Short mmCIF file of C-alpha atoms in Angstrom, two decimals:
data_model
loop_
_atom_site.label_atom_id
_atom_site.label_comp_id
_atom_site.label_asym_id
_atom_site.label_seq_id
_atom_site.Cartn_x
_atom_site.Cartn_y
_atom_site.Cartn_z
CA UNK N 1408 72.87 2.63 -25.29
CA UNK N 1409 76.57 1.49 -25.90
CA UNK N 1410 76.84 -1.15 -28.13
CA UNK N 1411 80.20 -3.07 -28.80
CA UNK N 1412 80.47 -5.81 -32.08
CA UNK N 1413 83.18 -8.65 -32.19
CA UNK N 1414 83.06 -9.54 -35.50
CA UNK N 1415 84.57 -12.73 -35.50
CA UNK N 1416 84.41 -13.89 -39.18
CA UNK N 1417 87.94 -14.99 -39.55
CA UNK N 1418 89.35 -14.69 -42.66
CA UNK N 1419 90.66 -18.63 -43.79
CA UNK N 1420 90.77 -21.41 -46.09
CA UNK N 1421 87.73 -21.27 -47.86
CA UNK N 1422 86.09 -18.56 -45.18
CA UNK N 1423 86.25 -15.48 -46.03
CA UNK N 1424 83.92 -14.07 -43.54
CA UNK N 1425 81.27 -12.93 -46.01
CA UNK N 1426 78.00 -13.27 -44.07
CA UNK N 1427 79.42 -12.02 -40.60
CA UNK N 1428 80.67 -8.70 -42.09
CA UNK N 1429 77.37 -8.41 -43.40
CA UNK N 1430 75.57 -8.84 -40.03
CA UNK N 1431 78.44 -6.09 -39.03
CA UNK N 1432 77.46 -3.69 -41.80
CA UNK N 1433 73.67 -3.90 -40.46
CA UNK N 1434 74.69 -3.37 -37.08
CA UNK N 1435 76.22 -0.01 -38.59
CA UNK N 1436 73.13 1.03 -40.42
CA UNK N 1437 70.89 0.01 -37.13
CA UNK N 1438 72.79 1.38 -33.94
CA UNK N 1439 73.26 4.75 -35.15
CA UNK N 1440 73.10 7.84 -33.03
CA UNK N 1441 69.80 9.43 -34.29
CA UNK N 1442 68.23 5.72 -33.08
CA UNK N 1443 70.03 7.06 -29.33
CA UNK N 1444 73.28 4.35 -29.84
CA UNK N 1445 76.47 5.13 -29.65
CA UNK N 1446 78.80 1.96 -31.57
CA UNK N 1447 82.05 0.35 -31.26
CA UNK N 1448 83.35 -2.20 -33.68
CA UNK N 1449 86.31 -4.68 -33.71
CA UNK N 1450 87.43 -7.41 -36.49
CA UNK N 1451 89.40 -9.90 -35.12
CA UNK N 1452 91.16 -10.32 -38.13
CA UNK N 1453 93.22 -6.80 -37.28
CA UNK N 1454 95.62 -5.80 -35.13
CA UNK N 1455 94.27 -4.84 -31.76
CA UNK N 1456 95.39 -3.50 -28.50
CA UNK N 1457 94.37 -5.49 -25.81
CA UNK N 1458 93.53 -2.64 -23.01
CA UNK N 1459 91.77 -0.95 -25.52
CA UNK N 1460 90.13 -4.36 -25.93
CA UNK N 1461 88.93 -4.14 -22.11
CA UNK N 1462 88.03 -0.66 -22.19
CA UNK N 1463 85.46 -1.52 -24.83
CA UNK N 1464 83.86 -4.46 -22.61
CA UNK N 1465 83.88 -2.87 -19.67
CA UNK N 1466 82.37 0.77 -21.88
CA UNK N 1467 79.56 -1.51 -23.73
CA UNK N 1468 75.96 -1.94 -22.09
CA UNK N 1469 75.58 -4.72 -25.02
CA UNK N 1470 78.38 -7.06 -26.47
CA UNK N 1471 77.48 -8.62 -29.62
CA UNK N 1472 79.41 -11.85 -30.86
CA UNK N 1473 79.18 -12.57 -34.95
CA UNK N 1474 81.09 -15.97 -35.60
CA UNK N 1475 81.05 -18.78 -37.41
CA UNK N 1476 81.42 -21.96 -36.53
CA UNK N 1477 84.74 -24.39 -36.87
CA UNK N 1478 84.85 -27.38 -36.37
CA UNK N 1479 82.37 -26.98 -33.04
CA UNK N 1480 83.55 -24.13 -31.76
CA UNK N 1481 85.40 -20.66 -32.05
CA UNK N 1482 87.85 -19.69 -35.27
CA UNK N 1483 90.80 -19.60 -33.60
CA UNK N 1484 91.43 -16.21 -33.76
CA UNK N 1485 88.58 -15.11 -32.31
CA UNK N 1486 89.69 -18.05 -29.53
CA UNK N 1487 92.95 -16.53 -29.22
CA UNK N 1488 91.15 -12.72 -28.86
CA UNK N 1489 88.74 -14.19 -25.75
CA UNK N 1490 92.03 -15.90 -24.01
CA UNK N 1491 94.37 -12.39 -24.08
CA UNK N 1492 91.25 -9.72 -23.52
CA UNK N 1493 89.93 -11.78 -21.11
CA UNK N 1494 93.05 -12.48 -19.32
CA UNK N 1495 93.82 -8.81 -19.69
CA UNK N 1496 90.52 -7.85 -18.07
CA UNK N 1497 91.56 -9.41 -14.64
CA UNK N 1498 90.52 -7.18 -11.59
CA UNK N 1499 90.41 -4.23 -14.39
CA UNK N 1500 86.53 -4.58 -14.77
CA UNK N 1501 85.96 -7.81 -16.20
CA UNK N 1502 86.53 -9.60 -13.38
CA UNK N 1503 87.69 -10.16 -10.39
CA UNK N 1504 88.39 -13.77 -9.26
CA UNK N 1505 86.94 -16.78 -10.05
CA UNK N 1506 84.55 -15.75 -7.24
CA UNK N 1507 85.52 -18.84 -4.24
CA UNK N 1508 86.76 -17.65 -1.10
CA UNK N 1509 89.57 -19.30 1.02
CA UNK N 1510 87.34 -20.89 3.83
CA UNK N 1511 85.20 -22.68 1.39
CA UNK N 1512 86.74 -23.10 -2.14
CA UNK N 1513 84.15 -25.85 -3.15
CA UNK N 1514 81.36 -23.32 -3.84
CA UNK N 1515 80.77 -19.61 -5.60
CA UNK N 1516 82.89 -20.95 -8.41
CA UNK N 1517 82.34 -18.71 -11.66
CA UNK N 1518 80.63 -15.30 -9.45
CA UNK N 1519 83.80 -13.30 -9.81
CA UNK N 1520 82.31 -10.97 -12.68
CA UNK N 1521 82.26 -7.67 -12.25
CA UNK N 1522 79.99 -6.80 -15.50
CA UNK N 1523 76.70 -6.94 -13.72
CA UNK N 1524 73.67 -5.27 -15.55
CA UNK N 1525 75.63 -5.72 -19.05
CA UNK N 1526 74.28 -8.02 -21.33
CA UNK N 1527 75.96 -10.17 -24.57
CA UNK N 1528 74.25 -11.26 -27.87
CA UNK N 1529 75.18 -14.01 -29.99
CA UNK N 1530 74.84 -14.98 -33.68
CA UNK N 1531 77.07 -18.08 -35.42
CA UNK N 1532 77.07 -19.05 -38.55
CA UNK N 1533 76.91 -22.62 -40.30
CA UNK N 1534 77.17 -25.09 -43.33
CA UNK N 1535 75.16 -27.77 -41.30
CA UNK N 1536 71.39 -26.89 -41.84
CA UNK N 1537 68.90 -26.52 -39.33
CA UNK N 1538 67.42 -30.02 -39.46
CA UNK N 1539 70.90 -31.80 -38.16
CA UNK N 1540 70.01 -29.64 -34.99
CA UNK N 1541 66.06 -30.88 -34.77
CA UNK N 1542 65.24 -33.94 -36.64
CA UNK N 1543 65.16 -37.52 -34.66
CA UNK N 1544 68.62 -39.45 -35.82
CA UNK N 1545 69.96 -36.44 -37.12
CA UNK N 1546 74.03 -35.45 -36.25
CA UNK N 1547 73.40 -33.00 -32.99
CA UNK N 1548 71.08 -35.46 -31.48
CA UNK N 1549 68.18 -33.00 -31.24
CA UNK N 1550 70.05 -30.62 -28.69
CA UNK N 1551 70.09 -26.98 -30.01
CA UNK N 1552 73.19 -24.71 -30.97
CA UNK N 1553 72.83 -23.65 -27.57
CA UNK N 1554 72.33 -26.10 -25.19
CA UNK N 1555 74.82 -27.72 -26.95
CA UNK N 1556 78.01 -26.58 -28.69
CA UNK N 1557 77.58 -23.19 -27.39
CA UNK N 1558 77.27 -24.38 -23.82
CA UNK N 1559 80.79 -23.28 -23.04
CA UNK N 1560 80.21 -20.50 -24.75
CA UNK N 1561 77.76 -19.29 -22.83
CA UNK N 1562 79.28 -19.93 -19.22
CA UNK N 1563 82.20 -18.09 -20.45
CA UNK N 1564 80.10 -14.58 -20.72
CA UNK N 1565 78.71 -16.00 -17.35
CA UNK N 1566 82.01 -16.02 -15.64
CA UNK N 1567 82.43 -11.96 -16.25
CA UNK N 1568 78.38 -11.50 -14.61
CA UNK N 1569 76.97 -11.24 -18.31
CA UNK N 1570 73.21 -11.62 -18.97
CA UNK N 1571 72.67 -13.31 -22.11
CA UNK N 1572 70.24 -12.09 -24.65
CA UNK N 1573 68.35 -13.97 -27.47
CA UNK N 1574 70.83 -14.79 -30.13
CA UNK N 1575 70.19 -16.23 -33.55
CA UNK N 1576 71.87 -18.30 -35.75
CA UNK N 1577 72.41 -18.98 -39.61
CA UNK N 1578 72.38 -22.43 -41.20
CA UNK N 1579 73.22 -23.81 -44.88
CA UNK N 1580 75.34 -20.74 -45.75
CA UNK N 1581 78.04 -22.98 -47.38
CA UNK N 1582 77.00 -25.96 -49.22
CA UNK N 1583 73.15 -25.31 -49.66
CA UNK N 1584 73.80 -21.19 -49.91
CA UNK N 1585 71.33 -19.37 -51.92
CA UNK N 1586 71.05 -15.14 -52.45
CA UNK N 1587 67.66 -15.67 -51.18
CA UNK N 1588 68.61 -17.47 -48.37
CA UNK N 1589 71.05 -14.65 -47.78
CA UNK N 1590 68.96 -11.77 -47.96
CA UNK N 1591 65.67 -13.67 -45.71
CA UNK N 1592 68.86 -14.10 -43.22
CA UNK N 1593 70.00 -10.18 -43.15
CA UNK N 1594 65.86 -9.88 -42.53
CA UNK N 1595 65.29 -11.85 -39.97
CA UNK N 1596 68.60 -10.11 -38.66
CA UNK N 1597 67.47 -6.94 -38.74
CA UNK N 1598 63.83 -8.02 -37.33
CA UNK N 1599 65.95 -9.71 -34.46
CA UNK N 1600 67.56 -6.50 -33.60
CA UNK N 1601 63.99 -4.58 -33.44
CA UNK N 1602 62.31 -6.81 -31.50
CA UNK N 1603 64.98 -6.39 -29.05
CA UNK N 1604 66.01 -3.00 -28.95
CA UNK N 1605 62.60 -1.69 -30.45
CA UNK N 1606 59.90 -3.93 -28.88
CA UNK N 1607 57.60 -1.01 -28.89
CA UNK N 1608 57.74 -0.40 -32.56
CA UNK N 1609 54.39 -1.32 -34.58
CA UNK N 1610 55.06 -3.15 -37.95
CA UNK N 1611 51.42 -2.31 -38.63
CA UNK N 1612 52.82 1.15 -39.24
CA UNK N 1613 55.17 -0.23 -41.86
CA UNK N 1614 55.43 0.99 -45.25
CA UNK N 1615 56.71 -1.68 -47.91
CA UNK N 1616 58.03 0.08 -51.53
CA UNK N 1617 59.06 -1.70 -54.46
CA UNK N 1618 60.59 0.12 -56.84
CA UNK N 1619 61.49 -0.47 -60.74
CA UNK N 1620 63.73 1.72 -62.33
CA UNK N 1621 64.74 1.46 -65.78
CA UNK N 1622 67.73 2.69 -67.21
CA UNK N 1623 69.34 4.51 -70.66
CA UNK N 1624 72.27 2.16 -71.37
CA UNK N 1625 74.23 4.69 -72.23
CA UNK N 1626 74.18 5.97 -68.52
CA UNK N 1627 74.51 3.17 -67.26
CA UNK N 1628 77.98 4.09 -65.22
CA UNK N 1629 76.43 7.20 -64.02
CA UNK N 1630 73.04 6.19 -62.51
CA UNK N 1631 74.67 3.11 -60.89
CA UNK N 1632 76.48 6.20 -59.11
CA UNK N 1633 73.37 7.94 -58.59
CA UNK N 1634 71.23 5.26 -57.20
CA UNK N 1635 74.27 4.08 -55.01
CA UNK N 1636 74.59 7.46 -53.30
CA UNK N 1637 70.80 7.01 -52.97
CA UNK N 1638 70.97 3.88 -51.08
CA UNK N 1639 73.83 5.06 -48.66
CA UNK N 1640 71.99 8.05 -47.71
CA UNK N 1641 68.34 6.71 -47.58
CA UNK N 1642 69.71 4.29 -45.04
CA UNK N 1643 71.34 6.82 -42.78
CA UNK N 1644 67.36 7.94 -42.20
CA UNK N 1645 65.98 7.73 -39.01
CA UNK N 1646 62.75 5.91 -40.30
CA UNK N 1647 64.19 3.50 -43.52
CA UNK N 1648 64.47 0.26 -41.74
CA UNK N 1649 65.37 -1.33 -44.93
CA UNK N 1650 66.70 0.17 -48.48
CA UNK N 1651 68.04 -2.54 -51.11
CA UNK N 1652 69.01 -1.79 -54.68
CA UNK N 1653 68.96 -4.93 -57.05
CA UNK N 1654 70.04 -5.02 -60.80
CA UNK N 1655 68.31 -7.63 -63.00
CA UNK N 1656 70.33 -10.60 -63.92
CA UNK N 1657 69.65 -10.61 -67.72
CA UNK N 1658 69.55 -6.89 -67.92
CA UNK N 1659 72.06 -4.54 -66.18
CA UNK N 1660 70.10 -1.47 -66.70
CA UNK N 1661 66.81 -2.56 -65.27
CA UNK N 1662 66.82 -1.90 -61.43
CA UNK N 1663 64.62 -2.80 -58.56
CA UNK N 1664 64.81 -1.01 -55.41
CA UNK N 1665 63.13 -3.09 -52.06
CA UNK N 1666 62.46 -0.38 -49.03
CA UNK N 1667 60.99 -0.75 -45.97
CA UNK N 1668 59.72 2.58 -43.76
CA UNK N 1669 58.77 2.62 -40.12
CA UNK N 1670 55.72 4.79 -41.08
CA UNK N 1671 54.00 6.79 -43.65
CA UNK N 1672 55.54 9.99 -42.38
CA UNK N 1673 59.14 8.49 -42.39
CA UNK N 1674 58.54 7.78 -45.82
CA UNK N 1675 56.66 11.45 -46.54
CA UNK N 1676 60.15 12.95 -44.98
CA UNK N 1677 62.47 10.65 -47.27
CA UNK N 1678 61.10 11.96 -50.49
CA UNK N 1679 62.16 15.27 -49.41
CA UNK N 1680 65.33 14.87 -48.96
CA UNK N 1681 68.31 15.88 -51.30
CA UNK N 1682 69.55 12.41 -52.19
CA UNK N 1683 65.70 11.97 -53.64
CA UNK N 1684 65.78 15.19 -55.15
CA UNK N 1685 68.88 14.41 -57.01
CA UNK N 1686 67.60 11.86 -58.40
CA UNK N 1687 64.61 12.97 -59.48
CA UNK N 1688 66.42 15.24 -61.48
CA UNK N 1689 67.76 12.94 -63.92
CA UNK N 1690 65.22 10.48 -64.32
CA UNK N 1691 63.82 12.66 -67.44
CA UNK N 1692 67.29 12.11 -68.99
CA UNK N 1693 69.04 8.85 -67.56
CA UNK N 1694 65.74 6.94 -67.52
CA UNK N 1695 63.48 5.36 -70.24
CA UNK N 1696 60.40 6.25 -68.29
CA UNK N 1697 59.23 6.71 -64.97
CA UNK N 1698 59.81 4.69 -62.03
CA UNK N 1699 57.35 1.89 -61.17
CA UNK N 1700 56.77 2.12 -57.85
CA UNK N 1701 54.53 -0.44 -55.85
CA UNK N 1702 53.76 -0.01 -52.46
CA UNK N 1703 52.86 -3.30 -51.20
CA UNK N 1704 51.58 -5.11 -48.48
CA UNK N 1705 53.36 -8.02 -46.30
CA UNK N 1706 50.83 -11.05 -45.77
CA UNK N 1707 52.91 -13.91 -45.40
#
């Protein structure tokens, strides 16, 4: 499956576009080709060329949006990509027309797309929290991100004959921002993206590790090294659906690793691999004891 990703997180003001290039670097670690998905990525804060732009619409199967939201709407960047790729796209696989004919221009409007069977994802990001979208009295009048300000949104994937897919969307990531609020969000993320493109996939057959690894202090340069290499190669496996390294706040040589396997053999095949072996080499040395691990058990 062909998947293209609009990262959209403009780069302004006070946004840097933290939490959308986050969403983008777990798109990277889930639509890889040993999973059977081949991945195309663009940032609308670089330069792009705006056939090449097409090509990649017209190539995808999916299109996945990551944006947050201004003021109601697009960053203007990302407004400013739609209006030029878009307009580029006319009658070169986008679309066609707006889809009337001559004899009758009152009807038909918007069934010019010529992107039939692709489909388009969206996730947005907010400061307003979830609440101002459902609670009686509250700002958005009880009408959801997308019945509401993404309404125009949506009929603009429409116009090009684009099915739209379940999206999802982040609230409170500005004023009321937490860590944990950040990593239940990449979570739910990644959970979002299984359910979608893995529906067949049994979470019974999950295997949840915690891991506590202590370190020497005077290696404490090297093994953050070490246990980085471990965490970029654990997640290129085909089973680790999740692979987190944490470092205590009060103590920069304690470390806790959070993994989550698709299965017990995943896991069986992980702790065979070289990354693992390398570290098990130095634990002995750059460690005050052994690992803690604790495989666990989700319940709630």
């Amino acid at each position: 499956m062909k998947i293209f990703v609009i990262n959209g997180g403009q780069h302004f003001a006070h946004s840097g576009g933290k939490f959308n290039s986050t969403l983008v670097e777990l798109d990277k670690t889930f639509f890889t080709p040993e999973q059977g998905f081949e991945l195309q990525i663009t940032d609308i804060n670089e330069d792009y060329d705006l056939l090449e732009e097409v090509q990649k619409y017209v190539w995808a199967d999916v299109i996945i949006y990551h944006f947050p939201v201004w003021w109601f709407s697009m960053p203007y960047r990302l407004k400013e990509y739609v209006d030029k790729v878009f307009t580029a796209g006319h009658r070169k696989g986008m679309f066609y027309s707006d889809g009337r004919k001559a004899d009758n221009p009152n009807i038909n409007y918007g069934t010019g797309g010529t992107m039939q069977g692709r489909k388009y994802l969206v996730t947005t990001t907010w400061n307003a929290p979830e609440t101002a979208f459902t609670l009686p009295g509250e700002f958005f009048n009880q009408t959801s991100v997308d019945d509401g300000v993404l309404f125009g949104f949506h009929r603009m994937n429409a116009f090009l004959s684009l099915e739209r897919m379940e999206g999802i969307h982040f609230h409170d990531l500005e004023k009321n921002v937490t860590q944990e609020r950040v990593d239940s969000y990449q979570e739910r993320y990644h959970n979002h993206l299984k359910s979608i493109f893995h529906p067949d996939d049994k979470s019974d057959d999950q295997v949840y590790i915690t891991a506590i690894v202590r370190g020497r202090p005077e290696y404490r340069s090297q093994l953050k090294d070490i246990l980085g290499n471990l965490v970029q190669e654990s997640r290129k496996e085909v089973s680790c659906l999740r692979y987190d390294l944490h470092t205590t706040v009060d103590d920069p040589d304690t470390f806790t690793f959070y993994e989550i396997w698709n299965d017990a053999k995943g896991l069986e095949e992980h702790n065979h691999q070289p990354h693992v072996k390398a570290f098990a080499a130095i634990i002995d040395t750059m460690l005050v004891e052994q690992p803690i691990i604790l495989l666990t058990k989700k319940i709630a």
